[in-house]
Amino acid sequence: MPESITAENLMNNIMETISEGIHKQNSGSLFEEEISNPVASKFNRLFGREQPVHKVLGGGKSADVLLWRNKKISGSVLAGATAIWVMFEWLNYNFLSLACFSIAAGLLVQFLWSNASGFMNRSQVEVPRIQLPEEWFGNAGIAIGRELNRASRFLQNIACGGNLKQFVIVVSGLVAAAMIGSWCNFLTLIYLGFVAAHTLPVLYEKYEDEIDGFVDKLLNRMTHHYKNVDARFLGKMPTRKYWGKKHE
């Protein structure tokens, strides 16, 4: 009788051990899934983004074009920009010649369209007229003026704010931009920005987890190096308050 009780107890212990092992394995798999998805726990989204890329870009037709929702339209826009850049940069077209040839071609098309009815002995066809709304120019001017005033206020606040660190960073950025501008002309810079706007967002949307992780690590390293430079050099520079005290 004691041997049967011992055997039963042994079987119960074995079954309990197996059930506990299965429970731990299931809980461990859930924990591994949380680790394998480190997006929310290990790093933040680029630029503090909380919405999808499509909504960040406006969520309209422009966002559809930038994210290649319609490949024909996006490809046509990028091909048109490339053709314009090739004409001006490689074929040495100038804006005045291209504008005159384009207007002449448009006038020729309207002339043939308006006189085609006379050649074919049909009733006269009304040719559509092209006219741009005046509100577009007013809104564009207001938007450009607003952005220019905002940039001017920002730069003047940096210059007059007395923060030497921000002043050095902004001036260094302007010098770097001037060096980049010396390597290529303004049209090429605009074209490169246009190409970047039509390629980087769609690549980021496709590989956002990998890019966010890489940028987060890079920012952490840059922050670490900046703290070291700040502690050794920038923190020891005299500030505006110190200059005022010394002058007094």
PDB file of C-alpha atoms in Angstrom:
ATOM      1  CA  MET A   1       0.000   0.000   0.000  1.00  0.00           C
ATOM      2  CA  PRO A   2       2.752   2.546   0.782  1.00  0.00           C
ATOM      3  CA  GLU A   3       4.376   1.691  -2.550  1.00  0.00           C
ATOM      4  CA  SER A   4       1.135   2.553  -4.453  1.00  0.00           C
ATOM      5  CA  ILE A   5       0.758   5.840  -2.575  1.00  0.00           C
ATOM      6  CA  THR A   6       4.337   6.694  -3.393  1.00  0.00           C
ATOM      7  CA  ALA A   7       3.763   5.899  -7.060  1.00  0.00           C
ATOM      8  CA  GLU A   8       0.639   8.054  -7.157  1.00  0.00           C
ATOM      9  CA  ASN A   9       2.415  10.913  -5.457  1.00  0.00           C
ATOM     10  CA  LEU A  10       5.276  10.539  -7.914  1.00  0.00           C
ATOM     11  CA  MET A  11       2.899  10.695 -10.901  1.00  0.00           C
ATOM     12  CA  ASN A  12       1.156  13.748  -9.438  1.00  0.00           C
ATOM     13  CA  ASN A  13       4.460  15.495  -8.963  1.00  0.00           C
ATOM     14  CA  ILE A  14       5.473  14.699 -12.549  1.00  0.00           C
ATOM     15  CA  MET A  15       2.178  16.056 -13.935  1.00  0.00           C
ATOM     16  CA  GLU A  16       2.447  19.217 -11.839  1.00  0.00           C
ATOM     17  CA  THR A  17       6.024  19.731 -13.025  1.00  0.00           C
ATOM     18  CA  ILE A  18       4.978  19.331 -16.680  1.00  0.00           C
ATOM     19  CA  SER A  19       2.056  21.752 -16.287  1.00  0.00           C
ATOM     20  CA  GLU A  20       4.261  24.346 -14.597  1.00  0.00           C
ATOM     21  CA  GLY A  21       6.844  23.970 -17.371  1.00  0.00           C
ATOM     22  CA  ILE A  22       4.202  24.530 -20.033  1.00  0.00           C
ATOM     23  CA  HIS A  23       2.900  27.600 -18.186  1.00  0.00           C
ATOM     24  CA  LYS A  24       6.410  29.056 -17.889  1.00  0.00           C
ATOM     25  CA  GLN A  25       7.095  28.349 -21.539  1.00  0.00           C
ATOM     26  CA  ASN A  26       3.930  30.185 -22.589  1.00  0.00           C
ATOM     27  CA  SER A  27       4.689  33.132 -20.347  1.00  0.00           C
ATOM     28  CA  GLY A  28       8.268  33.168 -21.625  1.00  0.00           C
ATOM     29  CA  SER A  29       7.085  33.300 -25.237  1.00  0.00           C
ATOM     30  CA  LEU A  30       4.943  36.297 -24.458  1.00  0.00           C
ATOM     31  CA  PHE A  31       7.885  37.984 -22.813  1.00  0.00           C
ATOM     32  CA  GLU A  32      10.060  37.202 -25.823  1.00  0.00           C
ATOM     33  CA  GLU A  33       7.447  38.744 -28.099  1.00  0.00           C
ATOM     34  CA  GLU A  34       7.548  41.925 -26.055  1.00  0.00           C
ATOM     35  CA  ILE A  35      11.323  41.985 -26.337  1.00  0.00           C
ATOM     36  CA  SER A  36      11.252  41.269 -30.072  1.00  0.00           C
ATOM     37  CA  ASN A  37       9.041  44.320 -30.560  1.00  0.00           C
ATOM     38  CA  PRO A  38      11.227  47.040 -28.985  1.00  0.00           C
ATOM     39  CA  VAL A  39       9.650  49.949 -30.858  1.00  0.00           C
ATOM     40  CA  ALA A  40       7.742  51.364 -27.924  1.00  0.00           C
ATOM     41  CA  SER A  41      10.144  50.303 -25.157  1.00  0.00           C
ATOM     42  CA  LYS A  42      13.657  50.867 -26.512  1.00  0.00           C
ATOM     43  CA  PHE A  43      13.402  53.977 -28.692  1.00  0.00           C
ATOM     44  CA  ASN A  44      11.092  56.778 -29.639  1.00  0.00           C
ATOM     45  CA  ARG A  45       9.750  57.542 -33.068  1.00  0.00           C
ATOM     46  CA  LEU A  46      11.664  59.940 -35.284  1.00  0.00           C
ATOM     47  CA  PHE A  47      11.013  63.609 -34.368  1.00  0.00           C
ATOM     48  CA  GLY A  48       8.615  62.460 -31.629  1.00  0.00           C
ATOM     49  CA  ARG A  49       6.126  61.194 -34.211  1.00  0.00           C
ATOM     50  CA  GLU A  50       2.934  59.702 -32.781  1.00  0.00           C
ATOM     51  CA  GLN A  51       0.843  59.510 -35.976  1.00  0.00           C
ATOM     52  CA  PRO A  52       1.369  57.542 -39.188  1.00  0.00           C
ATOM     53  CA  VAL A  53       3.660  59.030 -41.812  1.00  0.00           C
ATOM     54  CA  HIS A  54       0.716  59.740 -44.128  1.00  0.00           C
ATOM     55  CA  LYS A  55      -0.995  61.938 -41.526  1.00  0.00           C
ATOM     56  CA  VAL A  56       2.253  63.692 -40.635  1.00  0.00           C
ATOM     57  CA  LEU A  57       2.638  64.708 -44.288  1.00  0.00           C
ATOM     58  CA  GLY A  58      -0.859  66.192 -44.351  1.00  0.00           C
ATOM     59  CA  GLY A  59      -2.965  63.186 -45.242  1.00  0.00           C
ATOM     60  CA  GLY A  60      -4.082  64.660 -48.590  1.00  0.00           C
ATOM     61  CA  LYS A  61      -3.183  64.225 -52.237  1.00  0.00           C
ATOM     62  CA  SER A  62       0.303  65.619 -51.675  1.00  0.00           C
ATOM     63  CA  ALA A  63       0.963  62.915 -49.077  1.00  0.00           C
ATOM     64  CA  ASP A  64      -0.284  60.290 -51.539  1.00  0.00           C
ATOM     65  CA  VAL A  65       2.185  61.576 -54.126  1.00  0.00           C
ATOM     66  CA  LEU A  66       5.132  61.662 -51.703  1.00  0.00           C
ATOM     67  CA  LEU A  67       4.366  58.151 -50.423  1.00  0.00           C
ATOM     68  CA  TRP A  68       3.781  56.724 -53.921  1.00  0.00           C
ATOM     69  CA  ARG A  69       0.191  55.660 -53.294  1.00  0.00           C
ATOM     70  CA  ASN A  70      -0.314  56.094 -57.049  1.00  0.00           C
ATOM     71  CA  LYS A  71       2.921  55.100 -58.745  1.00  0.00           C
ATOM     72  CA  LYS A  72       1.974  56.603 -62.110  1.00  0.00           C
ATOM     73  CA  ILE A  73       1.342  60.085 -60.697  1.00  0.00           C
ATOM     74  CA  SER A  74       4.386  60.039 -58.415  1.00  0.00           C
ATOM     75  CA  GLY A  75       6.620  58.735 -61.186  1.00  0.00           C
ATOM     76  CA  SER A  76       5.308  61.375 -63.596  1.00  0.00           C
ATOM     77  CA  VAL A  77       5.990  64.194 -61.108  1.00  0.00           C
ATOM     78  CA  LEU A  78       9.512  62.968 -60.419  1.00  0.00           C
ATOM     79  CA  ALA A  79      10.180  62.439 -64.142  1.00  0.00           C
ATOM     80  CA  GLY A  80       8.957  65.971 -64.913  1.00  0.00           C
ATOM     81  CA  ALA A  81      11.259  67.463 -62.283  1.00  0.00           C
ATOM     82  CA  THR A  82      14.159  65.414 -63.638  1.00  0.00           C
ATOM     83  CA  ALA A  83      13.433  66.595 -67.198  1.00  0.00           C
ATOM     84  CA  ILE A  84      13.413  70.240 -66.070  1.00  0.00           C
ATOM     85  CA  TRP A  85      16.687  69.800 -64.206  1.00  0.00           C
ATOM     86  CA  VAL A  86      18.315  68.090 -67.216  1.00  0.00           C
ATOM     87  CA  MET A  87      17.181  70.867 -69.577  1.00  0.00           C
ATOM     88  CA  PHE A  88      18.542  73.641 -67.383  1.00  0.00           C
ATOM     89  CA  GLU A  89      21.637  71.907 -65.996  1.00  0.00           C
ATOM     90  CA  TRP A  90      22.902  69.608 -68.764  1.00  0.00           C
ATOM     91  CA  LEU A  91      21.418  71.072 -71.947  1.00  0.00           C
ATOM     92  CA  ASN A  92      22.150  74.661 -70.810  1.00  0.00           C
ATOM     93  CA  TYR A  93      18.665  75.991 -71.450  1.00  0.00           C
ATOM     94  CA  ASN A  94      17.904  79.347 -69.835  1.00  0.00           C
ATOM     95  CA  PHE A  95      14.576  80.295 -68.350  1.00  0.00           C
ATOM     96  CA  LEU A  96      13.748  83.076 -70.824  1.00  0.00           C
ATOM     97  CA  SER A  97      14.273  80.872 -73.892  1.00  0.00           C
ATOM     98  CA  LEU A  98      12.271  78.012 -72.434  1.00  0.00           C
ATOM     99  CA  ALA A  99       9.437  80.328 -71.376  1.00  0.00           C
ATOM    100  CA  CYS A 100       9.258  81.939 -74.840  1.00  0.00           C
ATOM    101  CA  PHE A 101       9.269  78.586 -76.635  1.00  0.00           C
ATOM    102  CA  SER A 102       6.580  77.244 -74.284  1.00  0.00           C
ATOM    103  CA  ILE A 103       4.342  80.289 -74.817  1.00  0.00           C
ATOM    104  CA  ALA A 104       4.855  80.071 -78.588  1.00  0.00           C
ATOM    105  CA  ALA A 105       3.885  76.400 -78.568  1.00  0.00           C
ATOM    106  CA  GLY A 106       0.785  77.170 -76.497  1.00  0.00           C
ATOM    107  CA  LEU A 107      -0.237  79.944 -78.900  1.00  0.00           C
ATOM    108  CA  LEU A 108       0.247  77.608 -81.861  1.00  0.00           C
ATOM    109  CA  VAL A 109      -1.967  74.970 -80.260  1.00  0.00           C
ATOM    110  CA  GLN A 110      -4.714  77.515 -79.526  1.00  0.00           C
ATOM    111  CA  PHE A 111      -4.458  78.931 -83.050  1.00  0.00           C
ATOM    112  CA  LEU A 112      -4.826  75.521 -84.672  1.00  0.00           C
ATOM    113  CA  TRP A 113      -7.637  74.579 -82.299  1.00  0.00           C
ATOM    114  CA  SER A 114      -9.601  77.752 -82.966  1.00  0.00           C
ATOM    115  CA  ASN A 115      -9.187  77.526 -86.754  1.00  0.00           C
ATOM    116  CA  ALA A 116      -9.673  73.778 -87.092  1.00  0.00           C
ATOM    117  CA  SER A 117     -13.442  74.274 -87.416  1.00  0.00           C
ATOM    118  CA  GLY A 118     -12.949  76.500 -90.461  1.00  0.00           C
ATOM    119  CA  PHE A 119     -10.703  73.958 -92.133  1.00  0.00           C
ATOM    120  CA  MET A 120     -13.204  71.152 -91.498  1.00  0.00           C
ATOM    121  CA  ASN A 121     -16.319  73.222 -92.442  1.00  0.00           C
ATOM    122  CA  ARG A 122     -17.806  72.845 -88.980  1.00  0.00           C
ATOM    123  CA  SER A 123     -19.210  75.268 -86.419  1.00  0.00           C
ATOM    124  CA  GLN A 124     -16.641  77.282 -84.543  1.00  0.00           C
ATOM    125  CA  VAL A 125     -15.333  75.576 -81.403  1.00  0.00           C
ATOM    126  CA  GLU A 126     -14.696  77.626 -78.270  1.00  0.00           C
ATOM    127  CA  VAL A 127     -11.094  77.273 -77.198  1.00  0.00           C
ATOM    128  CA  PRO A 128     -10.578  76.900 -73.414  1.00  0.00           C
ATOM    129  CA  ARG A 129      -8.736  79.826 -71.847  1.00  0.00           C
ATOM    130  CA  ILE A 130      -6.129  79.390 -69.135  1.00  0.00           C
ATOM    131  CA  GLN A 131      -6.410  81.800 -66.207  1.00  0.00           C
ATOM    132  CA  LEU A 132      -4.842  81.382 -62.790  1.00  0.00           C
ATOM    133  CA  PRO A 133      -6.893  82.458 -59.753  1.00  0.00           C
ATOM    134  CA  GLU A 134      -5.610  85.634 -58.180  1.00  0.00           C
ATOM    135  CA  GLU A 135      -6.108  84.167 -54.696  1.00  0.00           C
ATOM    136  CA  TRP A 136      -3.260  81.750 -55.340  1.00  0.00           C
ATOM    137  CA  PHE A 137      -0.726  84.546 -55.643  1.00  0.00           C
ATOM    138  CA  GLY A 138      -2.078  86.359 -52.586  1.00  0.00           C
ATOM    139  CA  ASN A 139      -2.027  83.222 -50.433  1.00  0.00           C
ATOM    140  CA  ALA A 140       1.433  82.269 -51.698  1.00  0.00           C
ATOM    141  CA  GLY A 141       2.775  85.751 -50.899  1.00  0.00           C
ATOM    142  CA  ILE A 142       1.271  85.699 -47.404  1.00  0.00           C
ATOM    143  CA  ALA A 143       2.672  82.234 -46.680  1.00  0.00           C
ATOM    144  CA  ILE A 144       6.146  83.150 -47.936  1.00  0.00           C
ATOM    145  CA  GLY A 145       6.166  86.415 -45.962  1.00  0.00           C
ATOM    146  CA  ARG A 146       5.058  84.614 -42.798  1.00  0.00           C
ATOM    147  CA  GLU A 147       7.839  82.035 -43.074  1.00  0.00           C
ATOM    148  CA  LEU A 148      10.471  84.676 -43.841  1.00  0.00           C
ATOM    149  CA  ASN A 149       9.432  86.735 -40.811  1.00  0.00           C
ATOM    150  CA  ARG A 150       9.522  83.633 -38.626  1.00  0.00           C
ATOM    151  CA  ALA A 151      13.031  82.769 -39.823  1.00  0.00           C
ATOM    152  CA  SER A 152      14.155  86.372 -39.328  1.00  0.00           C
ATOM    153  CA  ARG A 153      12.818  86.454 -35.750  1.00  0.00           C
ATOM    154  CA  PHE A 154      14.520  83.157 -34.966  1.00  0.00           C
ATOM    155  CA  LEU A 155      17.915  84.321 -36.255  1.00  0.00           C
ATOM    156  CA  GLN A 156      17.677  87.681 -34.490  1.00  0.00           C
ATOM    157  CA  ASN A 157      16.707  85.992 -31.222  1.00  0.00           C
ATOM    158  CA  ILE A 158      19.784  83.779 -31.555  1.00  0.00           C
ATOM    159  CA  ALA A 159      22.008  86.793 -32.246  1.00  0.00           C
ATOM    160  CA  CYS A 160      20.613  88.971 -29.442  1.00  0.00           C
ATOM    161  CA  GLY A 161      19.708  86.316 -26.883  1.00  0.00           C
ATOM    162  CA  GLY A 162      23.171  86.025 -25.352  1.00  0.00           C
ATOM    163  CA  ASN A 163      23.266  82.217 -25.645  1.00  0.00           C
ATOM    164  CA  LEU A 164      26.732  81.558 -27.022  1.00  0.00           C
ATOM    165  CA  LYS A 165      26.130  77.848 -27.570  1.00  0.00           C
ATOM    166  CA  GLN A 166      23.100  78.353 -29.815  1.00  0.00           C
ATOM    167  CA  PHE A 167      24.892  81.146 -31.654  1.00  0.00           C
ATOM    168  CA  VAL A 168      27.890  78.900 -32.434  1.00  0.00           C
ATOM    169  CA  ILE A 169      25.620  76.046 -33.591  1.00  0.00           C
ATOM    170  CA  VAL A 170      23.560  78.281 -35.910  1.00  0.00           C
ATOM    171  CA  VAL A 171      26.613  79.989 -37.406  1.00  0.00           C
ATOM    172  CA  SER A 172      28.286  76.608 -37.944  1.00  0.00           C
ATOM    173  CA  GLY A 173      25.158  75.355 -39.715  1.00  0.00           C
ATOM    174  CA  LEU A 174      25.084  78.409 -41.973  1.00  0.00           C
ATOM    175  CA  VAL A 175      28.765  77.973 -42.831  1.00  0.00           C
ATOM    176  CA  ALA A 176      28.154  74.293 -43.630  1.00  0.00           C
ATOM    177  CA  ALA A 177      25.200  75.239 -45.852  1.00  0.00           C
ATOM    178  CA  ALA A 178      27.360  77.833 -47.628  1.00  0.00           C
ATOM    179  CA  MET A 179      30.027  75.196 -48.276  1.00  0.00           C
ATOM    180  CA  ILE A 180      27.447  72.793 -49.681  1.00  0.00           C
ATOM    181  CA  GLY A 181      26.048  75.598 -51.845  1.00  0.00           C
ATOM    182  CA  SER A 182      29.505  76.242 -53.283  1.00  0.00           C
ATOM    183  CA  TRP A 183      29.642  72.675 -54.591  1.00  0.00           C
ATOM    184  CA  CYS A 184      26.433  72.951 -56.647  1.00  0.00           C
ATOM    185  CA  ASN A 185      24.107  75.692 -57.863  1.00  0.00           C
ATOM    186  CA  PHE A 186      20.724  76.672 -56.492  1.00  0.00           C
ATOM    187  CA  LEU A 187      18.743  74.710 -59.088  1.00  0.00           C
ATOM    188  CA  THR A 188      20.595  71.512 -58.244  1.00  0.00           C
ATOM    189  CA  LEU A 189      19.921  72.043 -54.544  1.00  0.00           C
ATOM    190  CA  ILE A 190      16.203  72.465 -55.261  1.00  0.00           C
ATOM    191  CA  TYR A 191      16.203  69.324 -57.411  1.00  0.00           C
ATOM    192  CA  LEU A 192      18.027  67.297 -54.751  1.00  0.00           C
ATOM    193  CA  GLY A 193      15.505  68.463 -52.167  1.00  0.00           C
ATOM    194  CA  PHE A 194      12.649  67.515 -54.502  1.00  0.00           C
ATOM    195  CA  VAL A 195      14.101  64.042 -55.069  1.00  0.00           C
ATOM    196  CA  ALA A 196      14.665  63.600 -51.331  1.00  0.00           C
ATOM    197  CA  ALA A 197      11.043  64.590 -50.640  1.00  0.00           C
ATOM    198  CA  HIS A 198       9.840  61.922 -53.092  1.00  0.00           C
ATOM    199  CA  THR A 199      12.139  59.121 -51.902  1.00  0.00           C
ATOM    200  CA  LEU A 200      12.944  59.483 -48.196  1.00  0.00           C
ATOM    201  CA  PRO A 201       9.342  59.456 -46.835  1.00  0.00           C
ATOM    202  CA  VAL A 202       8.401  56.262 -48.674  1.00  0.00           C
ATOM    203  CA  LEU A 203      11.638  54.563 -47.618  1.00  0.00           C
ATOM    204  CA  TYR A 204      11.073  55.658 -44.024  1.00  0.00           C
ATOM    205  CA  GLU A 205       7.496  54.341 -44.085  1.00  0.00           C
ATOM    206  CA  LYS A 206       8.777  50.966 -45.299  1.00  0.00           C
ATOM    207  CA  TYR A 207      11.696  50.654 -42.864  1.00  0.00           C
ATOM    208  CA  GLU A 208      10.532  52.909 -40.031  1.00  0.00           C
ATOM    209  CA  ASP A 209      11.416  50.509 -37.191  1.00  0.00           C
ATOM    210  CA  GLU A 210      14.999  50.027 -38.375  1.00  0.00           C
ATOM    211  CA  ILE A 211      15.488  53.743 -39.070  1.00  0.00           C
ATOM    212  CA  ASP A 212      14.003  54.810 -35.716  1.00  0.00           C
ATOM    213  CA  GLY A 213      16.304  52.424 -33.866  1.00  0.00           C
ATOM    214  CA  PHE A 214      19.388  53.602 -35.748  1.00  0.00           C
ATOM    215  CA  VAL A 215      18.553  57.306 -35.285  1.00  0.00           C
ATOM    216  CA  ASP A 216      17.848  56.772 -31.580  1.00  0.00           C
ATOM    217  CA  LYS A 217      21.266  55.173 -31.068  1.00  0.00           C
ATOM    218  CA  LEU A 218      22.930  57.906 -33.111  1.00  0.00           C
ATOM    219  CA  LEU A 219      21.234  60.672 -31.118  1.00  0.00           C
ATOM    220  CA  ASN A 220      22.240  59.047 -27.846  1.00  0.00           C
ATOM    221  CA  ARG A 221      25.879  58.954 -28.972  1.00  0.00           C
ATOM    222  CA  MET A 222      25.770  62.544 -30.189  1.00  0.00           C
ATOM    223  CA  THR A 223      24.207  63.640 -26.900  1.00  0.00           C
ATOM    224  CA  HIS A 224      26.935  61.831 -24.982  1.00  0.00           C
ATOM    225  CA  HIS A 225      29.675  63.498 -27.043  1.00  0.00           C
ATOM    226  CA  TYR A 226      28.007  66.896 -26.756  1.00  0.00           C
ATOM    227  CA  LYS A 227      27.881  66.577 -22.972  1.00  0.00           C
ATOM    228  CA  ASN A 228      31.602  65.828 -22.946  1.00  0.00           C
ATOM    229  CA  VAL A 229      32.361  68.847 -25.166  1.00  0.00           C
ATOM    230  CA  ASP A 230      30.045  71.001 -23.073  1.00  0.00           C
ATOM    231  CA  ALA A 231      31.753  69.958 -19.862  1.00  0.00           C
ATOM    232  CA  ARG A 232      35.264  70.506 -21.242  1.00  0.00           C
ATOM    233  CA  PHE A 233      34.946  73.578 -23.466  1.00  0.00           C
ATOM    234  CA  LEU A 234      31.500  75.196 -23.934  1.00  0.00           C
ATOM    235  CA  GLY A 235      30.631  75.209 -20.244  1.00  0.00           C
ATOM    236  CA  LYS A 236      33.801  77.153 -19.467  1.00  0.00           C
ATOM    237  CA  MET A 237      33.110  79.948 -21.965  1.00  0.00           C
ATOM    238  CA  PRO A 238      31.993  83.272 -20.435  1.00  0.00           C
ATOM    239  CA  THR A 239      28.332  84.133 -20.824  1.00  0.00           C
ATOM    240  CA  ARG A 240      26.686  87.494 -21.348  1.00  0.00           C
ATOM    241  CA  LYS A 241      25.979  87.927 -17.625  1.00  0.00           C
ATOM    242  CA  TYR A 242      29.633  87.281 -16.838  1.00  0.00           C
ATOM    243  CA  TRP A 243      30.714  89.914 -19.361  1.00  0.00           C
ATOM    244  CA  GLY A 244      28.336  92.444 -17.778  1.00  0.00           C
ATOM    245  CA  LYS A 245      29.672  91.785 -14.296  1.00  0.00           C
ATOM    246  CA  LYS A 246      33.270  92.060 -15.506  1.00  0.00           C
ATOM    247  CA  HIS A 247      32.545  95.340 -17.262  1.00  0.00           C
ATOM    248  CA  GLU A 248      30.995  96.786 -14.107  1.00  0.00           C
TER     249      GLU A 248
END
